[in-house]
mmCIF file with all atom_site columns, C-alpha atoms in Angstrom:
data_model
loop_
_atom_site.group_PDB
_atom_site.id
_atom_site.type_symbol
_atom_site.label_atom_id
_atom_site.label_alt_id
_atom_site.label_comp_id
_atom_site.label_asym_id
_atom_site.label_entity_id
_atom_site.label_seq_id
_atom_site.pdbx_PDB_ins_code
_atom_site.Cartn_x
_atom_site.Cartn_y
_atom_site.Cartn_z
_atom_site.occupancy
_atom_site.B_iso_or_equiv
_atom_site.pdbx_formal_charge
_atom_site.auth_seq_id
_atom_site.auth_comp_id
_atom_site.auth_asym_id
_atom_site.auth_atom_id
_atom_site.pdbx_PDB_model_num
ATOM 1   C CA . MET A 1 1   ? -295.379 124.715 21.146 1.00 95.00 ? 30  MET A CA 1
ATOM 2   C CA . PHE A 1 2   ? -293.943 123.348 24.387 1.00 96.00 ? 31  PHE A CA 1
ATOM 3   C CA . PHE A 1 3   ? -291.778 120.209 24.488 1.00 96.00 ? 32  PHE A CA 1
ATOM 4   C CA . ASP A 1 4   ? -290.862 118.776 27.901 1.00 96.00 ? 33  ASP A CA 1
ATOM 5   C CA . PHE A 1 5   ? -287.448 117.127 27.529 1.00 96.00 ? 34  PHE A CA 1
ATOM 6   C CA . GLU A 1 6   ? -287.858 115.410 30.892 1.00 95.00 ? 35  GLU A CA 1
ATOM 7   C CA . THR A 1 7   ? -290.726 113.323 29.522 1.00 97.00 ? 36  THR A CA 1
ATOM 8   C CA . LEU A 1 8   ? -289.759 112.870 25.863 1.00 96.00 ? 37  LEU A CA 1
ATOM 9   C CA . PRO A 1 9   ? -287.787 109.774 24.784 1.00 94.00 ? 38  PRO A CA 1
ATOM 10  C CA . ALA A 1 10  ? -284.240 110.339 23.530 1.00 90.00 ? 39  ALA A CA 1
ATOM 11  C CA . SER A 1 11  ? -285.180 109.677 19.892 1.00 90.00 ? 40  SER A CA 1
ATOM 12  C CA . GLN A 1 12  ? -287.704 112.520 19.941 1.00 95.00 ? 41  GLN A CA 1
ATOM 13  C CA . ARG A 1 13  ? -285.360 114.932 21.722 1.00 94.00 ? 42  ARG A CA 1
ATOM 14  C CA . TYR A 1 14  ? -282.789 114.160 19.028 1.00 92.00 ? 43  TYR A CA 1
ATOM 15  C CA . LYS A 1 15  ? -285.241 115.077 16.266 1.00 94.00 ? 44  LYS A CA 1
ATOM 16  C CA . LEU A 1 16  ? -286.050 118.409 17.881 1.00 95.00 ? 45  LEU A CA 1
ATOM 17  C CA . VAL A 1 17  ? -282.417 119.353 18.461 1.00 95.00 ? 46  VAL A CA 1
ATOM 18  C CA . VAL A 1 18  ? -281.021 118.451 15.049 1.00 93.00 ? 47  VAL A CA 1
ATOM 19  C CA . SER A 1 19  ? -283.956 120.119 13.295 1.00 94.00 ? 48  SER A CA 1
ATOM 20  C CA . THR A 1 20  ? -283.427 123.443 15.060 1.00 94.00 ? 49  THR A CA 1
ATOM 21  C CA . VAL A 1 21  ? -279.733 123.800 15.955 1.00 94.00 ? 50  VAL A CA 1
ATOM 22  C CA . VAL A 1 22  ? -278.647 124.467 12.377 1.00 93.00 ? 51  VAL A CA 1
ATOM 23  C CA . PRO A 1 23  ? -276.386 124.755 10.549 1.00 95.00 ? 52  PRO A CA 1
ATOM 24  C CA . ARG A 1 24  ? -273.803 122.739 12.449 1.00 96.00 ? 53  ARG A CA 1
ATOM 25  C CA . PRO A 1 25  ? -270.167 122.456 11.298 1.00 96.00 ? 54  PRO A CA 1
ATOM 26  C CA . VAL A 1 26  ? -269.043 118.970 10.308 1.00 97.00 ? 55  VAL A CA 1
ATOM 27  C CA . ALA A 1 27  ? -265.987 117.371 11.884 1.00 98.00 ? 56  ALA A CA 1
ATOM 28  C CA . TRP A 1 28  ? -264.553 114.918 9.361  1.00 98.00 ? 57  TRP A CA 1
ATOM 29  C CA . VAL A 1 29  ? -262.602 112.925 11.922 1.00 98.00 ? 58  VAL A CA 1
ATOM 30  C CA . VAL A 1 30  ? -259.604 110.816 10.972 1.00 98.00 ? 59  VAL A CA 1
ATOM 31  C CA . SER A 1 31  ? -258.451 108.343 13.614 1.00 97.00 ? 60  SER A CA 1
ATOM 32  C CA . GLN A 1 32  ? -256.175 105.326 13.713 1.00 95.00 ? 61  GLN A CA 1
ATOM 33  C CA . ASP A 1 33  ? -256.044 102.148 15.744 1.00 93.00 ? 62  ASP A CA 1
ATOM 34  C CA . GLU A 1 34  ? -252.939 100.706 17.401 1.00 92.00 ? 63  GLU A CA 1
ATOM 35  C CA . ALA A 1 35  ? -252.301 98.447  14.401 1.00 92.00 ? 64  ALA A CA 1
ATOM 36  C CA . GLY A 1 36  ? -252.247 101.450 12.059 1.00 92.00 ? 65  GLY A CA 1
ATOM 37  C CA . VAL A 1 37  ? -255.678 100.968 10.415 1.00 92.00 ? 66  VAL A CA 1
ATOM 38  C CA . VAL A 1 38  ? -257.070 104.402 9.527  1.00 94.00 ? 67  VAL A CA 1
ATOM 39  C CA . ASN A 1 39  ? -260.711 105.350 10.020 1.00 95.00 ? 68  ASN A CA 1
ATOM 40  C CA . ALA A 1 40  ? -262.619 108.411 8.829  1.00 96.00 ? 69  ALA A CA 1
ATOM 41  C CA . ALA A 1 41  ? -266.145 109.470 9.787  1.00 96.00 ? 70  ALA A CA 1
ATOM 42  C CA . PRO A 1 42  ? -268.203 112.698 9.895  1.00 97.00 ? 71  PRO A CA 1
ATOM 43  C CA . PHE A 1 43  ? -269.769 114.115 13.065 1.00 96.00 ? 72  PHE A CA 1
ATOM 44  C CA . SER A 1 44  ? -272.000 117.176 13.307 1.00 95.00 ? 73  SER A CA 1
ATOM 45  C CA . PHE A 1 45  ? -272.215 117.368 17.091 1.00 95.00 ? 74  PHE A CA 1
ATOM 46  C CA . PHE A 1 46  ? -269.088 119.506 16.857 1.00 97.00 ? 75  PHE A CA 1
ATOM 47  C CA . ASN A 1 47  ? -267.663 122.956 17.500 1.00 97.00 ? 76  ASN A CA 1
ATOM 48  C CA . VAL A 1 48  ? -264.689 124.936 18.834 1.00 97.00 ? 77  VAL A CA 1
ATOM 49  C CA . PHE A 1 49  ? -264.938 126.041 22.455 1.00 97.00 ? 78  PHE A CA 1
ATOM 50  C CA . THR A 1 50  ? -261.776 127.864 23.532 1.00 97.00 ? 79  THR A CA 1
ATOM 51  C CA . ASP A 1 51  ? -258.801 129.671 22.037 1.00 96.00 ? 80  ASP A CA 1
ATOM 52  C CA . ASP A 1 52  ? -256.050 129.346 24.674 1.00 97.00 ? 81  ASP A CA 1
ATOM 53  C CA . PRO A 1 53  ? -255.507 126.478 24.311 1.00 97.00 ? 82  PRO A CA 1
ATOM 54  C CA . VAL A 1 54  ? -257.686 125.823 21.286 1.00 98.00 ? 83  VAL A CA 1
ATOM 55  C CA . VAL A 1 55  ? -260.040 123.017 22.297 1.00 98.00 ? 84  VAL A CA 1
ATOM 56  C CA . ILE A 1 56  ? -262.633 121.499 19.987 1.00 98.00 ? 85  ILE A CA 1
ATOM 57  C CA . GLY A 1 57  ? -265.474 119.224 21.061 1.00 98.00 ? 86  GLY A CA 1
ATOM 58  C CA . ILE A 1 58  ? -267.143 116.299 19.289 1.00 98.00 ? 87  ILE A CA 1
ATOM 59  C CA . GLY A 1 59  ? -270.135 114.322 20.550 1.00 97.00 ? 88  GLY A CA 1
ATOM 60  C CA . ILE A 1 60  ? -269.806 110.654 19.581 1.00 95.00 ? 89  ILE A CA 1
ATOM 61  C CA . GLY A 1 61  ? -272.673 108.253 20.126 1.00 91.00 ? 90  GLY A CA 1
ATOM 62  C CA . PRO A 1 62  ? -272.553 104.447 20.154 1.00 86.00 ? 91  PRO A CA 1
ATOM 63  C CA . LYS A 1 63  ? -273.111 101.981 17.342 1.00 82.00 ? 92  LYS A CA 1
ATOM 64  C CA . PRO A 1 64  ? -276.703 100.636 17.079 1.00 80.00 ? 93  PRO A CA 1
ATOM 65  C CA . GLY A 1 65  ? -275.711 97.653  19.213 1.00 78.00 ? 94  GLY A CA 1
ATOM 66  C CA . GLY A 1 66  ? -274.284 99.885  21.931 1.00 76.00 ? 95  GLY A CA 1
ATOM 67  C CA . SER A 1 67  ? -270.548 99.345  21.359 1.00 81.00 ? 96  SER A CA 1
ATOM 68  C CA . PHE A 1 68  ? -268.079 102.183 20.757 1.00 87.00 ? 97  PHE A CA 1
ATOM 69  C CA . LYS A 1 69  ? -267.898 103.605 17.260 1.00 90.00 ? 98  LYS A CA 1
ATOM 70  C CA . ASP A 1 70  ? -264.534 102.979 15.617 1.00 92.00 ? 99  ASP A CA 1
ATOM 71  C CA . THR A 1 71  ? -263.638 106.668 15.918 1.00 95.00 ? 100 THR A CA 1
ATOM 72  C CA . LEU A 1 72  ? -264.061 106.685 19.687 1.00 96.00 ? 101 LEU A CA 1
ATOM 73  C CA . ALA A 1 73  ? -262.318 103.328 20.143 1.00 94.00 ? 102 ALA A CA 1
ATOM 74  C CA . ASN A 1 74  ? -259.345 104.638 18.156 1.00 96.00 ? 103 ASN A CA 1
ATOM 75  C CA . ILE A 1 75  ? -259.215 107.929 20.066 1.00 97.00 ? 104 ILE A CA 1
ATOM 76  C CA . LYS A 1 76  ? -259.259 106.016 23.339 1.00 96.00 ? 105 LYS A CA 1
ATOM 77  C CA . ALA A 1 77  ? -256.403 103.823 22.112 1.00 95.00 ? 106 ALA A CA 1
ATOM 78  C CA . LEU A 1 78  ? -254.111 106.387 20.458 1.00 96.00 ? 107 LEU A CA 1
ATOM 79  C CA . LYS A 1 79  ? -255.216 109.642 22.132 1.00 97.00 ? 108 LYS A CA 1
ATOM 80  C CA . GLN A 1 80  ? -254.767 111.480 18.835 1.00 98.00 ? 109 GLN A CA 1
ATOM 81  C CA . PHE A 1 81  ? -257.007 112.380 15.911 1.00 98.00 ? 110 PHE A CA 1
ATOM 82  C CA . VAL A 1 82  ? -257.398 114.876 13.084 1.00 98.00 ? 111 VAL A CA 1
ATOM 83  C CA . VAL A 1 83  ? -260.465 117.021 12.480 1.00 98.00 ? 112 VAL A CA 1
ATOM 84  C CA . CYS A 1 84  ? -260.823 117.958 8.819  1.00 98.00 ? 113 CYS A CA 1
ATOM 85  C CA . LEU A 1 85  ? -263.497 120.315 7.515  1.00 98.00 ? 114 LEU A CA 1
ATOM 86  C CA . VAL A 1 86  ? -265.682 119.373 4.570  1.00 98.00 ? 115 VAL A CA 1
ATOM 87  C CA . PRO A 1 87  ? -265.555 121.302 1.279  1.00 97.00 ? 116 PRO A CA 1
ATOM 88  C CA . HIS A 1 88  ? -268.634 121.305 -0.936 1.00 97.00 ? 117 HIS A CA 1
ATOM 89  C CA . SER A 1 89  ? -266.611 119.597 -3.673 1.00 96.00 ? 118 SER A CA 1
ATOM 90  C CA . HIS A 1 90  ? -266.165 116.495 -1.515 1.00 97.00 ? 119 HIS A CA 1
ATOM 91  C CA . LEU A 1 91  ? -269.564 116.199 0.140  1.00 97.00 ? 120 LEU A CA 1
ATOM 92  C CA . ASP A 1 92  ? -270.195 112.840 -1.561 1.00 96.00 ? 121 ASP A CA 1
ATOM 93  C CA . ALA A 1 93  ? -266.842 111.504 -0.384 1.00 97.00 ? 122 ALA A CA 1
ATOM 94  C CA . MET A 1 94  ? -267.667 112.581 3.156  1.00 96.00 ? 123 MET A CA 1
ATOM 95  C CA . ASN A 1 95  ? -271.009 110.804 2.865  1.00 96.00 ? 124 ASN A CA 1
ATOM 96  C CA . ALA A 1 96  ? -269.211 107.623 1.780  1.00 96.00 ? 125 ALA A CA 1
ATOM 97  C CA . THR A 1 97  ? -267.096 107.680 4.942  1.00 96.00 ? 126 THR A CA 1
ATOM 98  C CA . ALA A 1 98  ? -270.315 107.695 7.008  1.00 93.00 ? 127 ALA A CA 1
ATOM 99  C CA . ILE A 1 99  ? -271.100 104.146 5.845  1.00 92.00 ? 128 ILE A CA 1
ATOM 100 C CA . ASP A 1 100 ? -270.891 101.597 8.668  1.00 88.00 ? 129 ASP A CA 1
ATOM 101 C CA . PHE A 1 101 ? -267.937 99.640  7.288  1.00 89.00 ? 130 PHE A CA 1
ATOM 102 C CA . ASP A 1 102 ? -266.118 96.889  9.153  1.00 86.00 ? 131 ASP A CA 1
ATOM 103 C CA . PRO A 1 103 ? -263.443 98.289  11.543 1.00 85.00 ? 132 PRO A CA 1
ATOM 104 C CA . LEU A 1 104 ? -260.695 96.851  9.315  1.00 87.00 ? 133 LEU A CA 1
ATOM 105 C CA . VAL A 1 105 ? -261.904 98.823  6.282  1.00 88.00 ? 134 VAL A CA 1
ATOM 106 C CA . ASP A 1 106 ? -260.061 102.068 5.551  1.00 91.00 ? 135 ASP A CA 1
ATOM 107 C CA . GLU A 1 107 ? -262.779 104.607 4.685  1.00 93.00 ? 136 GLU A CA 1
ATOM 108 C CA . LEU A 1 108 ? -260.312 106.965 3.010  1.00 94.00 ? 137 LEU A CA 1
ATOM 109 C CA . ASP A 1 109 ? -259.317 104.237 0.562  1.00 93.00 ? 138 ASP A CA 1
ATOM 110 C CA . GLU A 1 110 ? -262.975 103.357 -0.055 1.00 93.00 ? 139 GLU A CA 1
ATOM 111 C CA . ALA A 1 111 ? -263.827 107.009 -0.810 1.00 95.00 ? 140 ALA A CA 1
ATOM 112 C CA . GLY A 1 112 ? -260.742 107.547 -2.987 1.00 95.00 ? 141 GLY A CA 1
ATOM 113 C CA . LEU A 1 113 ? -259.304 110.173 -0.667 1.00 97.00 ? 142 LEU A CA 1
ATOM 114 C CA . THR A 1 114 ? -255.642 111.037 -0.167 1.00 97.00 ? 143 THR A CA 1
ATOM 115 C CA . LYS A 1 115 ? -253.802 110.421 3.095  1.00 97.00 ? 144 LYS A CA 1
ATOM 116 C CA . VAL A 1 116 ? -251.286 113.128 3.951  1.00 97.00 ? 145 VAL A CA 1
ATOM 117 C CA . ALA A 1 117 ? -248.884 112.724 6.869  1.00 97.00 ? 146 ALA A CA 1
ATOM 118 C CA . SER A 1 118 ? -249.559 114.984 9.819  1.00 98.00 ? 147 SER A CA 1
ATOM 119 C CA . THR A 1 119 ? -246.785 117.103 11.310 1.00 98.00 ? 148 THR A CA 1
ATOM 120 C CA . LYS A 1 120 ? -247.088 116.499 15.053 1.00 98.00 ? 149 LYS A CA 1
ATOM 121 C CA . ILE A 1 121 ? -249.148 113.328 15.428 1.00 98.00 ? 150 ILE A CA 1
ATOM 122 C CA . LYS A 1 122 ? -249.250 109.832 13.909 1.00 96.00 ? 151 LYS A CA 1
ATOM 123 C CA . VAL A 1 123 ? -252.739 110.094 12.439 1.00 97.00 ? 152 VAL A CA 1
ATOM 124 C CA . PRO A 1 124 ? -252.853 111.302 8.805  1.00 97.00 ? 153 PRO A CA 1
ATOM 125 C CA . ARG A 1 125 ? -255.107 114.050 7.463  1.00 98.00 ? 154 ARG A CA 1
ATOM 126 C CA . ILE A 1 126 ? -257.314 114.177 4.370  1.00 98.00 ? 155 ILE A CA 1
ATOM 127 C CA . GLY A 1 127 ? -255.479 115.837 1.488  1.00 97.00 ? 156 GLY A CA 1
ATOM 128 C CA . GLU A 1 128 ? -258.702 117.000 -0.175 1.00 97.00 ? 157 GLU A CA 1
ATOM 129 C CA . SER A 1 129 ? -259.851 118.909 2.919  1.00 98.00 ? 158 SER A CA 1
ATOM 130 C CA . PRO A 1 130 ? -259.000 122.649 2.926  1.00 98.00 ? 159 PRO A CA 1
ATOM 131 C CA . VAL A 1 131 ? -258.628 122.705 6.723  1.00 98.00 ? 160 VAL A CA 1
ATOM 132 C CA . ALA A 1 132 ? -257.177 120.053 9.017  1.00 98.00 ? 161 ALA A CA 1
ATOM 133 C CA . MET A 1 133 ? -256.588 120.289 12.764 1.00 98.00 ? 162 MET A CA 1
ATOM 134 C CA . GLU A 1 134 ? -254.158 117.889 14.388 1.00 98.00 ? 163 GLU A CA 1
ATOM 135 C CA . CYS A 1 135 ? -255.487 117.092 17.862 1.00 98.00 ? 164 CYS A CA 1
ATOM 136 C CA . GLU A 1 136 ? -254.374 115.415 21.052 1.00 98.00 ? 165 GLU A CA 1
ATOM 137 C CA . THR A 1 137 ? -257.047 114.174 23.432 1.00 98.00 ? 166 THR A CA 1
ATOM 138 C CA . PHE A 1 138 ? -257.702 116.773 26.127 1.00 98.00 ? 167 PHE A CA 1
ATOM 139 C CA . GLN A 1 139 ? -260.568 115.070 27.947 1.00 97.00 ? 168 GLN A CA 1
ATOM 140 C CA . LEU A 1 140 ? -263.244 112.408 27.419 1.00 97.00 ? 169 LEU A CA 1
ATOM 141 C CA . ILE A 1 141 ? -266.575 113.120 29.119 1.00 97.00 ? 170 ILE A CA 1
ATOM 142 C CA . PRO A 1 142 ? -269.245 110.384 29.263 1.00 96.00 ? 171 PRO A CA 1
ATOM 143 C CA . VAL A 1 143 ? -272.729 111.896 28.859 1.00 95.00 ? 172 VAL A CA 1
ATOM 144 C CA . GLY A 1 144 ? -275.496 109.309 28.770 1.00 89.00 ? 173 GLY A CA 1
ATOM 145 C CA . HIS A 1 145 ? -274.724 106.962 25.883 1.00 89.00 ? 174 HIS A CA 1
ATOM 146 C CA . HIS A 1 146 ? -272.574 109.616 24.200 1.00 93.00 ? 175 HIS A CA 1
ATOM 147 C CA . THR A 1 147 ? -268.969 110.602 24.839 1.00 96.00 ? 176 THR A CA 1
ATOM 148 C CA . ILE A 1 148 ? -267.890 114.203 24.437 1.00 97.00 ? 177 ILE A CA 1
ATOM 149 C CA . VAL A 1 149 ? -264.365 114.169 23.039 1.00 98.00 ? 178 VAL A CA 1
ATOM 150 C CA . LEU A 1 150 ? -262.408 117.333 23.800 1.00 98.00 ? 179 LEU A CA 1
ATOM 151 C CA . GLY A 1 151 ? -259.323 117.703 21.666 1.00 98.00 ? 180 GLY A CA 1
ATOM 152 C CA . LYS A 1 152 ? -256.468 120.167 22.012 1.00 98.00 ? 181 LYS A CA 1
ATOM 153 C CA . VAL A 1 153 ? -255.452 121.473 18.596 1.00 98.00 ? 182 VAL A CA 1
ATOM 154 C CA . VAL A 1 154 ? -251.652 121.287 18.285 1.00 98.00 ? 183 VAL A CA 1
ATOM 155 C CA . ALA A 1 155 ? -251.360 122.196 14.592 1.00 98.00 ? 184 ALA A CA 1
ATOM 156 C CA . MET A 1 156 ? -253.547 123.404 11.738 1.00 98.00 ? 185 MET A CA 1
ATOM 157 C CA . HIS A 1 157 ? -253.185 123.064 7.968  1.00 98.00 ? 186 HIS A CA 1
ATOM 158 C CA . ILE A 1 158 ? -255.054 125.469 5.652  1.00 98.00 ? 187 ILE A CA 1
ATOM 159 C CA . ARG A 1 159 ? -255.041 125.317 1.866  1.00 97.00 ? 188 ARG A CA 1
ATOM 160 C CA . ASP A 1 160 ? -252.561 127.844 0.473  1.00 97.00 ? 189 ASP A CA 1
ATOM 161 C CA . GLU A 1 161 ? -254.988 129.717 -1.783 1.00 96.00 ? 190 GLU A CA 1
ATOM 162 C CA . ALA A 1 162 ? -257.290 130.448 1.172  1.00 97.00 ? 191 ALA A CA 1
ATOM 163 C CA . VAL A 1 163 ? -254.522 132.148 3.188  1.00 97.00 ? 192 VAL A CA 1
ATOM 164 C CA . MET A 1 164 ? -254.686 135.876 2.429  1.00 95.00 ? 193 MET A CA 1
ATOM 165 C CA . ASP A 1 165 ? -251.881 137.010 4.729  1.00 95.00 ? 194 ASP A CA 1
ATOM 166 C CA . PRO A 1 166 ? -249.726 134.358 6.465  1.00 93.00 ? 195 PRO A CA 1
ATOM 167 C CA . ALA A 1 167 ? -248.031 136.933 8.712  1.00 94.00 ? 196 ALA A CA 1
ATOM 168 C CA . LYS A 1 168 ? -251.350 138.233 10.070 1.00 95.00 ? 197 LYS A CA 1
ATOM 169 C CA . ASN A 1 169 ? -253.172 134.881 9.834  1.00 95.00 ? 198 ASN A CA 1
ATOM 170 C CA . TYR A 1 170 ? -255.903 136.348 7.615  1.00 96.00 ? 199 TYR A CA 1
ATOM 171 C CA . ILE A 1 171 ? -257.982 133.610 5.983  1.00 96.00 ? 200 ILE A CA 1
ATOM 172 C CA . ASP A 1 172 ? -260.265 133.967 2.966  1.00 96.00 ? 201 ASP A CA 1
ATOM 173 C CA . THR A 1 173 ? -263.052 131.922 4.561  1.00 95.00 ? 202 THR A CA 1
ATOM 174 C CA . PRO A 1 174 ? -265.386 131.924 1.517  1.00 95.00 ? 203 PRO A CA 1
ATOM 175 C CA . LYS A 1 175 ? -262.636 130.236 -0.517 1.00 96.00 ? 204 LYS A CA 1
ATOM 176 C CA . LEU A 1 176 ? -262.800 127.237 1.812  1.00 97.00 ? 205 LEU A CA 1
ATOM 177 C CA . ASP A 1 177 ? -266.370 126.615 0.517  1.00 96.00 ? 206 ASP A CA 1
ATOM 178 C CA . LEU A 1 178 ? -267.313 124.525 3.550  1.00 97.00 ? 207 LEU A CA 1
ATOM 179 C CA . VAL A 1 179 ? -270.593 122.742 4.210  1.00 97.00 ? 208 VAL A CA 1
ATOM 180 C CA . GLY A 1 180 ? -272.690 122.495 7.363  1.00 96.00 ? 209 GLY A CA 1
ATOM 181 C CA . ARG A 1 181 ? -275.215 119.947 8.585  1.00 95.00 ? 210 ARG A CA 1
ATOM 182 C CA . LEU A 1 182 ? -278.914 120.688 8.562  1.00 95.00 ? 211 LEU A CA 1
ATOM 183 C CA . HIS A 1 183 ? -281.968 118.647 9.575  1.00 92.00 ? 212 HIS A CA 1
ATOM 184 C CA . GLY A 1 184 ? -283.038 115.105 8.766  1.00 84.00 ? 213 GLY A CA 1
ATOM 185 C CA . ARG A 1 185 ? -280.832 112.324 7.475  1.00 83.00 ? 214 ARG A CA 1
ATOM 186 C CA . GLY A 1 186 ? -279.348 113.966 4.403  1.00 90.00 ? 215 GLY A CA 1
ATOM 187 C CA . TRP A 1 187 ? -279.641 117.747 4.390  1.00 94.00 ? 216 TRP A CA 1
ATOM 188 C CA . TYR A 1 188 ? -276.589 120.015 4.259  1.00 95.00 ? 217 TYR A CA 1
ATOM 189 C CA . THR A 1 189 ? -275.937 123.661 3.443  1.00 95.00 ? 218 THR A CA 1
ATOM 190 C CA . THR A 1 190 ? -273.064 125.637 1.982  1.00 94.00 ? 219 THR A CA 1
ATOM 191 C CA . THR A 1 191 ? -271.490 128.777 3.420  1.00 91.00 ? 220 THR A CA 1
ATOM 192 C CA . ARG A 1 192 ? -271.992 130.707 0.183  1.00 91.00 ? 221 ARG A CA 1
ATOM 193 C CA . ASP A 1 193 ? -274.934 132.848 1.345  1.00 90.00 ? 222 ASP A CA 1
ATOM 194 C CA . ARG A 1 194 ? -273.729 135.380 3.895  1.00 89.00 ? 223 ARG A CA 1
ATOM 195 C CA . VAL A 1 195 ? -275.087 138.452 5.679  1.00 91.00 ? 224 VAL A CA 1
ATOM 196 C CA . GLU A 1 196 ? -272.675 140.940 7.247  1.00 91.00 ? 225 GLU A CA 1
ATOM 197 C CA . VAL A 1 197 ? -273.861 142.546 10.495 1.00 92.00 ? 226 VAL A CA 1
ATOM 198 C CA . PRO A 1 198 ? -271.062 144.636 12.089 1.00 92.00 ? 227 PRO A CA 1
ATOM 199 C CA . ARG A 1 199 ? -270.924 144.617 15.895 1.00 94.00 ? 228 ARG A CA 1
ATOM 200 C CA . LEU A 1 200 ? -271.828 147.880 17.598 1.00 93.00 ? 229 LEU A CA 1
ATOM 201 C CA . ASP A 1 201 ? -270.328 149.602 20.617 1.00 93.00 ? 230 ASP A CA 1
ATOM 202 C CA . VAL A 1 202 ? -272.491 151.498 23.124 1.00 95.00 ? 231 VAL A CA 1
ATOM 203 C CA . ALA A 1 203 ? -272.010 154.867 21.402 1.00 93.00 ? 232 ALA A CA 1
ATOM 204 C CA . GLU A 1 204 ? -273.045 153.431 18.054 1.00 92.00 ? 233 GLU A CA 1
ATOM 205 C CA . TRP A 1 205 ? -276.090 151.795 19.625 1.00 93.00 ? 234 TRP A CA 1
ATOM 206 C CA . ASP A 1 206 ? -277.161 155.031 21.318 1.00 92.00 ? 235 ASP A CA 1
ATOM 207 C CA . ALA A 1 207 ? -276.718 156.935 18.045 1.00 92.00 ? 236 ALA A CA 1
ATOM 208 C CA . LYS A 1 208 ? -278.791 154.324 16.238 1.00 89.00 ? 237 LYS A CA 1
ATOM 209 C CA . LYS A 1 209 ? -281.608 154.634 18.760 1.00 90.00 ? 238 LYS A CA 1
ATOM 210 C CA . LYS A 1 210 ? -281.620 158.437 18.425 1.00 87.00 ? 239 LYS A CA 1
ATOM 211 C CA . GLY A 1 211 ? -281.530 158.248 14.651 1.00 77.00 ? 240 GLY A CA 1
#
């Protein structure tokens, strides 16, 4: 079926995109205002885009009234933030941080999560998250009523038991047990079901065709 995005309203385009571009990784973003109040919120318009430097991107929309979400306001003020990844064990805690609390409310305290000091930036990370990326703002790009936040990763923390070989930077990804965002308002998926499909070179492809 054909859907013309030039004629559909934004709310309907949103439904189509989030129902089909799945699963999406979840950025559990920790930010902090100039007074030191910490905020945490999940965003699934998120991914990593480059490796030198490592730059991640997060799409942040406005509050229902049109003002900046606390996360974006804090990033604009401090130019630093932490992206944590969400383990299956703490999916409910992540969901709690998505509640639209007052800006003065610390979502990590509300959700019973542990603040751990970052190494290179002021903003703390979530102790219960198996992966945390300390970020400095690389660029802010206004797109319609959204803002694409590009962050340069300056440090990464990975839970010890998921690091197979620190010298070679080999990570046991399944041990992280991360979740991804699916469709609708409350659907998520785990990374437990996997299919391995090795990449082929030209010779292997030609041999496969002949076989």
